[in-house]
Every structure is written in C-alpha cells, then in structure tokens.
Amino acid sequence: METIIKLLNIRKVYRAGEVDVPALKDVTVDIQKGTFVSFVGPSGSGKTTLLNIIGALDTPTKGTVTVADTNIGLLNSKERAMFRGENLGFIFQDFNLMPVFTVFENIEYPLIMVKKTPKERRKEIVHSLLSKVNMLDQKDKFPDQLSGGQKQRVAVARALTTSPRIVLADEPTANLDHESAYMVINLMKKLRDESGVTFIFSTHDTKIVGEVDIIHTLEDGIIQKSEEVKYG
Ligand code: ADP
Ligand code: MG
C-alpha cells in the first residue's frame, strides 16, 4: 500500500470576531492510494475544513499536510492552484455546475481552462466520461433540465476530466434523495475500481457509508474512530 495523503497533527483555528474557533484540534491520518475513504460526522465537526486542507484550498494553523508527495504547506497560493489543477478533482454538495453551459460543456471546461487539450481529444474524453456516468444521452441538456442525481453524476464526471489522482467530495449526497445518493456513491466506487483514483468523501449521514473501505468518524475537530469496512 502506498500512502498518498498524510496529515500530521493538524490543527485549524478560525478567528470569528473576538473568539478563536478550533475547527480541527489534532488530526493525524494516513490515506492509502486507491482507497475509498469517508469522513463522517455531524454538522460543525470539521469535515469541510479537513477536505479543504487536503485539497490545498486552505492551510492549517499547525501541522503538516503531504499530498501526492508534496508538502503543500510549503507552496504559495499560485503553486497551490497549480497543484490542485494537476492532482485533484472536486465534487460539491450543490453540484456547482455552470448553468449557461450544457452538460458536455461543463465537463469539457477543465480541459480548456486547466489542462489545455485539443478539441478532438476533448470530445473523446468527455464522451468517454459521459458514458461511464451513464449521461451521454443528456449531453446537450442544461443543468436546470436535470434531476439532482443526474447533476451530481455530471459533477462526478467533471471531477475526473483532468485525470486527477485524488477526488474530494464534500457531502456530495446531501442534496439528494436516498436512491440518488446510493447511485452516486456506487458510481464513485465503480470509477475508483476502474481508475485507481483515491476518492475521499464526507457525509453527515451515517446510513450512506456502507460501501466504503475506511470510515473516519469526526467529532468536534477530532477523529474519534477509524474503521476498516469489510464488505463482500
Ligand atoms: P462541517 O463541514 O463538519 O460541518 P466545518 O469544517 O465547516 O464543519 O466547521 C467546523 C467548525 O469551524 C464549526 O464550528 C464552524 O462553525 C467553524 N468554521 C468553519 N469555517 C469557519 C470560518 N470561515 N470562520 C469561522 N469559523 C468557521
Ligand atoms: Mg461541511
């Protein structure tokens, strides 16, 4: 097993007016390449803060973060942006699709902006991803013509367009009904199996995590327990 993410004694304190809010108190965790990992905990437990730190969107107050062999604490903001473009894909709770772009264009966008790719190759990549998430027949629709589950499938495809090593999904199922939530999780798992990408997602819904490899339970800025799931 190869460690792809290593968090060592991570502390994150936000300043809210006159008070310090410790969002993460002392988090140490290793994540192995190609695993499907979830951080589970109630609202306010520190899930978003943790994923933002792994995703080089935020920096810890204390501790070291190593992602894909890079100590991201040593990067400046421009280098962090480059690092994200090269290594990471993101999936959000509210899908974050661009409303004036079609499904095809939403997925194509990172290949224009982040990894400059010729048009014909872009089409190949987008079509291949759309068929993997079973949305090829919806490619010319706009986001507001899709259900929540369909939007999230598009967002999953978009997160994979630049062939990231790690995909971070912050509560990707929070705005979905149960059936769509399971579909999205199973889809992420299938893509993990096919591509070897490391998937990390967070949820406050303990019922949703049946299919993952590792569950880390967050409570009040601390990992209370880590369980390896045996499914079969
Ligand atoms: P979760 O995603 O599990 O709901 P968060 O990581 O968003 O938890 O928040 C953890 C704690 O940090 C909460 O107490 C929250 O209020 C606080 N917090 C998060 N972001 C900020 C911020 N930008 N400023 C001040 N406090 C914040
Ligand atoms: Mg959150």
PDB file of C-alpha atoms and ligand atoms in Angstrom:
ATOM      1  CA  MET A   1       0.000   0.000   0.000  1.00  0.00           C
ATOM      2  CA  GLU A   2       1.222   3.433  -0.909  1.00  0.00           C
ATOM      3  CA  THR A   3       0.337   6.438   1.225  1.00  0.00           C
ATOM      4  CA  ILE A   4      -0.988   9.263  -0.936  1.00  0.00           C
ATOM      5  CA  ILE A   5      -2.147  11.619   1.820  1.00  0.00           C
ATOM      6  CA  LYS A   6      -0.522  12.148   5.172  1.00  0.00           C
ATOM      7  CA  LEU A   7      -1.889  14.551   7.764  1.00  0.00           C
ATOM      8  CA  LEU A   8       0.229  15.016  10.855  1.00  0.00           C
ATOM      9  CA  ASN A   9      -1.079  16.812  13.951  1.00  0.00           C
ATOM     10  CA  ILE A  10      -3.335  19.135  12.021  1.00  0.00           C
ATOM     11  CA  ARG A  11      -4.851  21.991  13.934  1.00  0.00           C
ATOM     12  CA  LYS A  12      -7.054  24.660  12.407  1.00  0.00           C
ATOM     13  CA  VAL A  13      -8.315  27.634  14.333  1.00  0.00           C
ATOM     14  CA  TYR A  14     -10.644  30.178  12.752  1.00  0.00           C
ATOM     15  CA  ARG A  15     -10.925  33.657  14.125  1.00  0.00           C
ATOM     16  CA  ALA A  16     -14.574  34.726  14.429  1.00  0.00           C
ATOM     17  CA  GLY A  17     -14.657  38.302  15.717  1.00  0.00           C
ATOM     18  CA  GLU A  18     -13.020  38.183  19.134  1.00  0.00           C
ATOM     19  CA  VAL A  19     -13.104  34.422  19.585  1.00  0.00           C
ATOM     20  CA  ASP A  20     -10.975  31.588  18.299  1.00  0.00           C
ATOM     21  CA  VAL A  21     -12.933  28.672  16.893  1.00  0.00           C
ATOM     22  CA  PRO A  22     -10.905  25.460  16.784  1.00  0.00           C
ATOM     23  CA  ALA A  23     -12.311  23.588  13.774  1.00  0.00           C
ATOM     24  CA  LEU A  24      -9.685  20.816  13.863  1.00  0.00           C
ATOM     25  CA  LYS A  25      -7.910  20.102  17.110  1.00  0.00           C
ATOM     26  CA  ASP A  26      -5.310  17.449  16.383  1.00  0.00           C
ATOM     27  CA  VAL A  27      -5.884  15.294  13.339  1.00  0.00           C
ATOM     28  CA  THR A  28      -3.392  12.678  12.227  1.00  0.00           C
ATOM     29  CA  VAL A  29      -4.396  10.337   9.439  1.00  0.00           C
ATOM     30  CA  ASP A  30      -2.862   8.427   6.528  1.00  0.00           C
ATOM     31  CA  ILE A  31      -4.801   7.663   3.373  1.00  0.00           C
ATOM     32  CA  GLN A  32      -3.668   4.915   1.035  1.00  0.00           C
ATOM     33  CA  LYS A  33      -3.638   5.249  -2.725  1.00  0.00           C
ATOM     34  CA  GLY A  34      -6.732   3.920  -4.470  1.00  0.00           C
ATOM     35  CA  THR A  35      -8.895   3.665  -1.375  1.00  0.00           C
ATOM     36  CA  PHE A  36     -12.436   4.895  -0.938  1.00  0.00           C
ATOM     37  CA  VAL A  37     -12.481   6.840   2.283  1.00  0.00           C
ATOM     38  CA  SER A  38     -15.226   8.678   4.104  1.00  0.00           C
ATOM     39  CA  PHE A  39     -15.174  11.249   6.866  1.00  0.00           C
ATOM     40  CA  VAL A  40     -18.418  11.040   8.772  1.00  0.00           C
ATOM     41  CA  GLY A  41     -19.600  13.454  11.408  1.00  0.00           C
ATOM     42  CA  PRO A  42     -22.320  15.883  12.384  1.00  0.00           C
ATOM     43  CA  SER A  43     -22.515  19.429  11.087  1.00  0.00           C
ATOM     44  CA  GLY A  44     -19.696  21.512  12.563  1.00  0.00           C
ATOM     45  CA  SER A  45     -17.415  18.541  13.263  1.00  0.00           C
ATOM     46  CA  GLY A  46     -14.741  19.794  10.858  1.00  0.00           C
ATOM     47  CA  LYS A  47     -15.382  17.814   7.653  1.00  0.00           C
ATOM     48  CA  THR A  48     -15.253  20.737   5.239  1.00  0.00           C
ATOM     49  CA  THR A  49     -12.222  22.218   6.965  1.00  0.00           C
ATOM     50  CA  LEU A  50     -10.412  18.894   6.665  1.00  0.00           C
ATOM     51  CA  LEU A  51     -11.269  18.383   2.990  1.00  0.00           C
ATOM     52  CA  ASN A  52     -10.290  21.978   2.207  1.00  0.00           C
ATOM     53  CA  ILE A  53      -6.909  21.404   3.825  1.00  0.00           C
ATOM     54  CA  ILE A  54      -6.349  18.152   1.912  1.00  0.00           C
ATOM     55  CA  GLY A  55      -7.488  19.954  -1.245  1.00  0.00           C
ATOM     56  CA  ALA A  56      -4.975  22.778  -0.810  1.00  0.00           C
ATOM     57  CA  LEU A  57      -7.838  25.263  -0.621  1.00  0.00           C
ATOM     58  CA  ASP A  58      -6.987  26.191   2.953  1.00  0.00           C
ATOM     59  CA  THR A  59      -3.909  25.916   5.152  1.00  0.00           C
ATOM     60  CA  PRO A  60      -3.732  24.524   8.679  1.00  0.00           C
ATOM     61  CA  THR A  61      -2.781  26.639  11.687  1.00  0.00           C
ATOM     62  CA  LYS A  62      -0.392  23.873  12.749  1.00  0.00           C
ATOM     63  CA  GLY A  63       0.785  20.525  11.432  1.00  0.00           C
ATOM     64  CA  THR A  64       1.936  19.140   8.103  1.00  0.00           C
ATOM     65  CA  VAL A  65      -0.042  18.024   5.082  1.00  0.00           C
ATOM     66  CA  THR A  66       1.588  15.841   2.470  1.00  0.00           C
ATOM     67  CA  VAL A  67      -0.492  15.109  -0.603  1.00  0.00           C
ATOM     68  CA  ALA A  68       0.873  13.154  -3.572  1.00  0.00           C
ATOM     69  CA  ASP A  69       4.440  13.503  -2.246  1.00  0.00           C
ATOM     70  CA  THR A  70       4.120  17.278  -1.930  1.00  0.00           C
ATOM     71  CA  ASN A  71       4.310  19.137   1.362  1.00  0.00           C
ATOM     72  CA  ILE A  72       1.559  21.574   0.480  1.00  0.00           C
ATOM     73  CA  GLY A  73       2.364  23.809   3.425  1.00  0.00           C
ATOM     74  CA  LEU A  74       5.463  24.906   1.531  1.00  0.00           C
ATOM     75  CA  LEU A  75       3.529  26.090  -1.536  1.00  0.00           C
ATOM     76  CA  ASN A  76       2.414  29.654  -2.140  1.00  0.00           C
ATOM     77  CA  SER A  77      -1.114  30.295  -3.342  1.00  0.00           C
ATOM     78  CA  LYS A  78      -0.187  30.221  -7.021  1.00  0.00           C
ATOM     79  CA  GLU A  79       1.660  26.933  -6.588  1.00  0.00           C
ATOM     80  CA  ARG A  80      -1.283  25.541  -4.661  1.00  0.00           C
ATOM     81  CA  ALA A  81      -3.613  26.397  -7.536  1.00  0.00           C
ATOM     82  CA  MET A  82      -1.299  24.604  -9.951  1.00  0.00           C
ATOM     83  CA  PHE A  83      -1.065  21.660  -7.607  1.00  0.00           C
ATOM     84  CA  ARG A  84      -4.864  21.418  -7.462  1.00  0.00           C
ATOM     85  CA  GLY A  85      -5.178  21.527 -11.243  1.00  0.00           C
ATOM     86  CA  GLU A  86      -2.651  18.758 -11.671  1.00  0.00           C
ATOM     87  CA  ASN A  87      -3.652  16.405  -8.889  1.00  0.00           C
ATOM     88  CA  LEU A  88      -7.149  16.976  -7.591  1.00  0.00           C
ATOM     89  CA  GLY A  89     -10.780  16.785  -8.639  1.00  0.00           C
ATOM     90  CA  PHE A  90     -13.615  18.292  -6.602  1.00  0.00           C
ATOM     91  CA  ILE A  91     -17.288  17.405  -6.168  1.00  0.00           C
ATOM     92  CA  PHE A  92     -19.545  19.720  -4.186  1.00  0.00           C
ATOM     93  CA  GLN A  93     -22.761  19.409  -2.247  1.00  0.00           C
ATOM     94  CA  ASP A  94     -24.588  21.877  -4.507  1.00  0.00           C
ATOM     95  CA  PHE A  95     -23.074  20.396  -7.715  1.00  0.00           C
ATOM     96  CA  ASN A  96     -21.518  23.712  -8.849  1.00  0.00           C
ATOM     97  CA  LEU A  97     -22.372  23.203 -12.496  1.00  0.00           C
ATOM     98  CA  MET A  98     -22.346  26.264 -14.705  1.00  0.00           C
ATOM     99  CA  PRO A  99     -25.964  26.987 -15.635  1.00  0.00           C
ATOM    100  CA  VAL A 100     -25.284  28.538 -19.053  1.00  0.00           C
ATOM    101  CA  PHE A 101     -23.174  25.582 -20.163  1.00  0.00           C
ATOM    102  CA  THR A 102     -24.549  22.288 -21.415  1.00  0.00           C
ATOM    103  CA  VAL A 103     -23.641  19.005 -19.737  1.00  0.00           C
ATOM    104  CA  PHE A 104     -20.986  18.471 -22.413  1.00  0.00           C
ATOM    105  CA  GLU A 105     -19.527  21.950 -21.945  1.00  0.00           C
ATOM    106  CA  ASN A 106     -19.465  21.665 -18.154  1.00  0.00           C
ATOM    107  CA  ILE A 107     -17.302  18.563 -18.398  1.00  0.00           C
ATOM    108  CA  GLU A 108     -15.197  19.960 -21.206  1.00  0.00           C
ATOM    109  CA  TYR A 109     -14.410  23.178 -19.335  1.00  0.00           C
ATOM    110  CA  PRO A 110     -11.439  21.907 -17.228  1.00  0.00           C
ATOM    111  CA  LEU A 111      -9.849  20.612 -20.433  1.00  0.00           C
ATOM    112  CA  ILE A 112      -9.898  24.132 -21.841  1.00  0.00           C
ATOM    113  CA  MET A 113      -9.007  26.053 -18.692  1.00  0.00           C
ATOM    114  CA  VAL A 114      -6.814  23.708 -16.659  1.00  0.00           C
ATOM    115  CA  LYS A 115      -5.306  21.093 -18.948  1.00  0.00           C
ATOM    116  CA  LYS A 116      -5.245  22.652 -22.357  1.00  0.00           C
ATOM    117  CA  THR A 117      -6.362  19.861 -24.660  1.00  0.00           C
ATOM    118  CA  PRO A 118      -7.094  19.902 -28.423  1.00  0.00           C
ATOM    119  CA  LYS A 119     -10.762  19.907 -29.449  1.00  0.00           C
ATOM    120  CA  GLU A 120     -10.985  16.403 -30.882  1.00  0.00           C
ATOM    121  CA  ARG A 121      -9.293  14.889 -27.845  1.00  0.00           C
ATOM    122  CA  ARG A 122     -11.602  16.884 -25.564  1.00  0.00           C
ATOM    123  CA  LYS A 123     -14.608  15.360 -27.291  1.00  0.00           C
ATOM    124  CA  GLU A 124     -13.211  11.849 -26.839  1.00  0.00           C
ATOM    125  CA  ILE A 125     -12.555  12.379 -23.138  1.00  0.00           C
ATOM    126  CA  VAL A 126     -15.928  13.996 -22.464  1.00  0.00           C
ATOM    127  CA  HIS A 127     -17.857  11.298 -24.328  1.00  0.00           C
ATOM    128  CA  SER A 128     -15.997   8.532 -22.572  1.00  0.00           C
ATOM    129  CA  LEU A 129     -16.699  10.062 -19.143  1.00  0.00           C
ATOM    130  CA  LEU A 130     -20.335  10.729 -20.001  1.00  0.00           C
ATOM    131  CA  SER A 131     -20.859   7.125 -20.945  1.00  0.00           C
ATOM    132  CA  LYS A 132     -19.162   5.985 -17.718  1.00  0.00           C
ATOM    133  CA  VAL A 133     -21.636   8.007 -15.668  1.00  0.00           C
ATOM    134  CA  ASN A 134     -24.469   6.969 -17.965  1.00  0.00           C
ATOM    135  CA  MET A 135     -25.280  10.504 -19.116  1.00  0.00           C
ATOM    136  CA  LEU A 136     -24.209  10.508 -22.754  1.00  0.00           C
ATOM    137  CA  ASP A 137     -27.804  10.851 -23.963  1.00  0.00           C
ATOM    138  CA  GLN A 138     -28.179  14.012 -21.812  1.00  0.00           C
ATOM    139  CA  LYS A 139     -25.075  15.767 -23.102  1.00  0.00           C
ATOM    140  CA  ASP A 140     -26.861  18.716 -24.745  1.00  0.00           C
ATOM    141  CA  LYS A 141     -29.128  19.489 -21.805  1.00  0.00           C
ATOM    142  CA  PHE A 142     -28.564  22.351 -19.401  1.00  0.00           C
ATOM    143  CA  PRO A 143     -28.146  21.701 -15.654  1.00  0.00           C
ATOM    144  CA  ASP A 144     -31.622  23.008 -14.777  1.00  0.00           C
ATOM    145  CA  GLN A 145     -33.132  20.336 -17.037  1.00  0.00           C
ATOM    146  CA  LEU A 146     -31.603  17.574 -14.894  1.00  0.00           C
ATOM    147  CA  SER A 147     -32.559  15.913 -11.629  1.00  0.00           C
ATOM    148  CA  GLY A 148     -30.270  16.279  -8.604  1.00  0.00           C
ATOM    149  CA  GLY A 149     -28.877  12.784  -9.088  1.00  0.00           C
ATOM    150  CA  GLN A 150     -28.155  13.476 -12.757  1.00  0.00           C
ATOM    151  CA  LYS A 151     -26.446  16.780 -11.899  1.00  0.00           C
ATOM    152  CA  GLN A 152     -24.211  15.038  -9.424  1.00  0.00           C
ATOM    153  CA  ARG A 153     -23.324  12.365 -11.980  1.00  0.00           C
ATOM    154  CA  VAL A 154     -22.232  15.174 -14.322  1.00  0.00           C
ATOM    155  CA  ALA A 155     -20.203  16.697 -11.477  1.00  0.00           C
ATOM    156  CA  VAL A 156     -18.550  13.328 -10.826  1.00  0.00           C
ATOM    157  CA  ALA A 157     -17.589  13.111 -14.490  1.00  0.00           C
ATOM    158  CA  ARG A 158     -16.270  16.673 -14.434  1.00  0.00           C
ATOM    159  CA  ALA A 159     -14.112  15.916 -11.389  1.00  0.00           C
ATOM    160  CA  LEU A 160     -12.393  13.200 -13.420  1.00  0.00           C
ATOM    161  CA  THR A 161     -11.782  15.081 -16.686  1.00  0.00           C
ATOM    162  CA  THR A 162      -8.233  16.104 -15.894  1.00  0.00           C
ATOM    163  CA  SER A 163      -7.325  12.572 -14.659  1.00  0.00           C
ATOM    164  CA  PRO A 164      -6.676  13.643 -11.072  1.00  0.00           C
ATOM    165  CA  ARG A 165      -5.001  11.316  -8.610  1.00  0.00           C
ATOM    166  CA  ILE A 166      -7.417  12.253  -5.849  1.00  0.00           C
ATOM    167  CA  VAL A 167     -11.079  13.255  -5.905  1.00  0.00           C
ATOM    168  CA  LEU A 168     -12.511  15.141  -2.935  1.00  0.00           C
ATOM    169  CA  ALA A 169     -16.266  15.187  -2.472  1.00  0.00           C
ATOM    170  CA  ASP A 170     -17.665  17.316   0.352  1.00  0.00           C
ATOM    171  CA  GLU A 171     -21.127  15.982   1.235  1.00  0.00           C
ATOM    172  CA  PRO A 172     -21.872  15.091  -2.391  1.00  0.00           C
ATOM    173  CA  THR A 173     -25.099  13.353  -1.398  1.00  0.00           C
ATOM    174  CA  ALA A 174     -26.509  15.959   0.993  1.00  0.00           C
ATOM    175  CA  ASN A 175     -28.961  17.375  -1.543  1.00  0.00           C
ATOM    176  CA  LEU A 176     -30.043  14.027  -2.966  1.00  0.00           C
ATOM    177  CA  ASP A 177     -32.781  11.587  -2.047  1.00  0.00           C
ATOM    178  CA  HIS A 178     -31.627   8.240  -0.741  1.00  0.00           C
ATOM    179  CA  GLU A 179     -31.795   6.356  -4.001  1.00  0.00           C
ATOM    180  CA  SER A 180     -29.826   9.016  -5.916  1.00  0.00           C
ATOM    181  CA  ALA A 181     -27.329   9.208  -3.056  1.00  0.00           C
ATOM    182  CA  TYR A 182     -26.621   5.483  -3.289  1.00  0.00           C
ATOM    183  CA  MET A 183     -26.362   5.722  -7.044  1.00  0.00           C
ATOM    184  CA  VAL A 184     -23.768   8.497  -6.818  1.00  0.00           C
ATOM    185  CA  ILE A 185     -21.722   6.633  -4.202  1.00  0.00           C
ATOM    186  CA  ASN A 186     -21.792   3.414  -6.181  1.00  0.00           C
ATOM    187  CA  LEU A 187     -20.772   5.347  -9.250  1.00  0.00           C
ATOM    188  CA  MET A 188     -17.786   6.871  -7.439  1.00  0.00           C
ATOM    189  CA  LYS A 189     -16.860   3.409  -6.203  1.00  0.00           C
ATOM    190  CA  LYS A 190     -17.072   1.940  -9.699  1.00  0.00           C
ATOM    191  CA  LEU A 191     -14.860   4.720 -11.063  1.00  0.00           C
ATOM    192  CA  ARG A 192     -12.405   4.130  -8.240  1.00  0.00           C
ATOM    193  CA  ASP A 193     -12.284   0.425  -9.158  1.00  0.00           C
ATOM    194  CA  GLU A 194     -11.726   1.242 -12.829  1.00  0.00           C
ATOM    195  CA  SER A 195      -9.254   4.078 -12.481  1.00  0.00           C
ATOM    196  CA  GLY A 196      -7.465   3.576  -9.164  1.00  0.00           C
ATOM    197  CA  VAL A 197      -8.243   7.188  -8.231  1.00  0.00           C
ATOM    198  CA  THR A 198      -8.361   7.821  -4.490  1.00  0.00           C
ATOM    199  CA  PHE A 199     -11.855   9.006  -3.514  1.00  0.00           C
ATOM    200  CA  ILE A 200     -12.442  10.888  -0.299  1.00  0.00           C
ATOM    201  CA  PHE A 201     -15.900  11.995   0.622  1.00  0.00           C
ATOM    202  CA  SER A 202     -17.630  13.437   3.638  1.00  0.00           C
ATOM    203  CA  THR A 203     -21.150  12.960   4.877  1.00  0.00           C
ATOM    204  CA  HIS A 204     -23.228  13.661   7.956  1.00  0.00           C
ATOM    205  CA  ASP A 205     -25.497  10.763   7.031  1.00  0.00           C
ATOM    206  CA  THR A 206     -24.242   7.592   8.705  1.00  0.00           C
ATOM    207  CA  LYS A 207     -26.670   5.496   6.675  1.00  0.00           C
ATOM    208  CA  ILE A 208     -24.874   6.330   3.464  1.00  0.00           C
ATOM    209  CA  VAL A 209     -21.420   4.897   4.120  1.00  0.00           C
ATOM    210  CA  GLY A 210     -21.991   1.168   3.693  1.00  0.00           C
ATOM    211  CA  GLU A 211     -19.852   0.804   0.601  1.00  0.00           C
ATOM    212  CA  VAL A 212     -16.577   2.484   1.511  1.00  0.00           C
ATOM    213  CA  ASP A 213     -13.225   0.961   2.556  1.00  0.00           C
ATOM    214  CA  ILE A 214     -12.433   3.179   5.519  1.00  0.00           C
ATOM    215  CA  ILE A 215     -14.664   5.307   7.743  1.00  0.00           C
ATOM    216  CA  HIS A 216     -13.147   8.013   9.903  1.00  0.00           C
ATOM    217  CA  THR A 217     -15.615   9.434  12.399  1.00  0.00           C
ATOM    218  CA  LEU A 218     -15.080  13.113  13.167  1.00  0.00           C
ATOM    219  CA  GLU A 219     -16.432  14.722  16.277  1.00  0.00           C
ATOM    220  CA  ASP A 220     -15.670  18.225  17.416  1.00  0.00           C
ATOM    221  CA  GLY A 221     -12.473  18.518  15.372  1.00  0.00           C
ATOM    222  CA  ILE A 222     -11.033  15.147  16.356  1.00  0.00           C
ATOM    223  CA  ILE A 223     -11.081  11.739  14.670  1.00  0.00           C
ATOM    224  CA  GLN A 224     -12.890   9.645  17.257  1.00  0.00           C
ATOM    225  CA  LYS A 225     -12.512   6.338  15.486  1.00  0.00           C
ATOM    226  CA  SER A 226     -11.296   4.833  12.234  1.00  0.00           C
ATOM    227  CA  GLU A 227     -12.854   1.646  10.922  1.00  0.00           C
ATOM    228  CA  GLU A 228     -11.911  -0.564   8.049  1.00  0.00           C
ATOM    229  CA  VAL A 229     -15.022  -1.882   6.363  1.00  0.00           C
ATOM    230  CA  LYS A 230     -15.150  -5.472   5.188  1.00  0.00           C
ATOM    231  CA  TYR A 231     -17.745  -5.875   2.508  1.00  0.00           C
ATOM    232  CA  GLY A 232     -18.268  -8.846   0.299  1.00  0.00           C
TER     233      GLY A 232
HETATM  234  P1  ADP B   1     -18.583  20.519   8.876  1.00  0.00           P
HETATM  235  O1  ADP B   1     -18.184  20.578   7.456  1.00  0.00           O
HETATM  236  O2  ADP B   1     -18.361  19.177   9.512  1.00  0.00           O
HETATM  237  O3  ADP B   1     -19.988  20.987   9.086  1.00  0.00           O
HETATM  238  P2  ADP B   1     -16.779  22.759   9.215  1.00  0.00           P
HETATM  239  O4  ADP B   1     -15.411  22.286   8.868  1.00  0.00           O
HETATM  240  O5  ADP B   1     -17.497  23.558   8.211  1.00  0.00           O
HETATM  241  O6  ADP B   1     -17.652  21.514   9.713  1.00  0.00           O
HETATM  242  O7  ADP B   1     -16.692  23.639  10.539  1.00  0.00           O
HETATM  243  C1  ADP B   1     -16.018  23.246  11.715  1.00  0.00           C
HETATM  244  C2  ADP B   1     -16.095  24.374  12.740  1.00  0.00           C
HETATM  245  O8  ADP B   1     -15.364  25.503  12.283  1.00  0.00           O
HETATM  246  C3  ADP B   1     -17.504  24.849  13.013  1.00  0.00           C
HETATM  247  O9  ADP B   1     -17.569  25.212  14.375  1.00  0.00           O
HETATM  248  C4  ADP B   1     -17.628  26.079  12.141  1.00  0.00           C
HETATM  249  O10 ADP B   1     -18.543  26.980  12.670  1.00  0.00           O
HETATM  250  C5  ADP B   1     -16.215  26.637  12.174  1.00  0.00           C
HETATM  251  N1  ADP B   1     -15.865  27.372  10.942  1.00  0.00           N
HETATM  252  C6  ADP B   1     -15.798  26.824   9.696  1.00  0.00           C
HETATM  253  N2  ADP B   1     -15.413  27.762   8.811  1.00  0.00           N
HETATM  254  C7  ADP B   1     -15.234  28.910   9.503  1.00  0.00           C
HETATM  255  C8  ADP B   1     -14.829  30.248   9.156  1.00  0.00           C
HETATM  256  N3  ADP B   1     -14.517  30.587   7.898  1.00  0.00           N
HETATM  257  N4  ADP B   1     -14.776  31.172  10.156  1.00  0.00           N
HETATM  258  C9  ADP B   1     -15.066  30.853  11.420  1.00  0.00           C
HETATM  259  N5  ADP B   1     -15.437  29.620  11.823  1.00  0.00           N
HETATM  260  C10 ADP B   1     -15.531  28.657  10.869  1.00  0.00           C
HETATM  261 MG    MG B   2     -19.275  20.941   5.718  1.00  0.00          MG
END
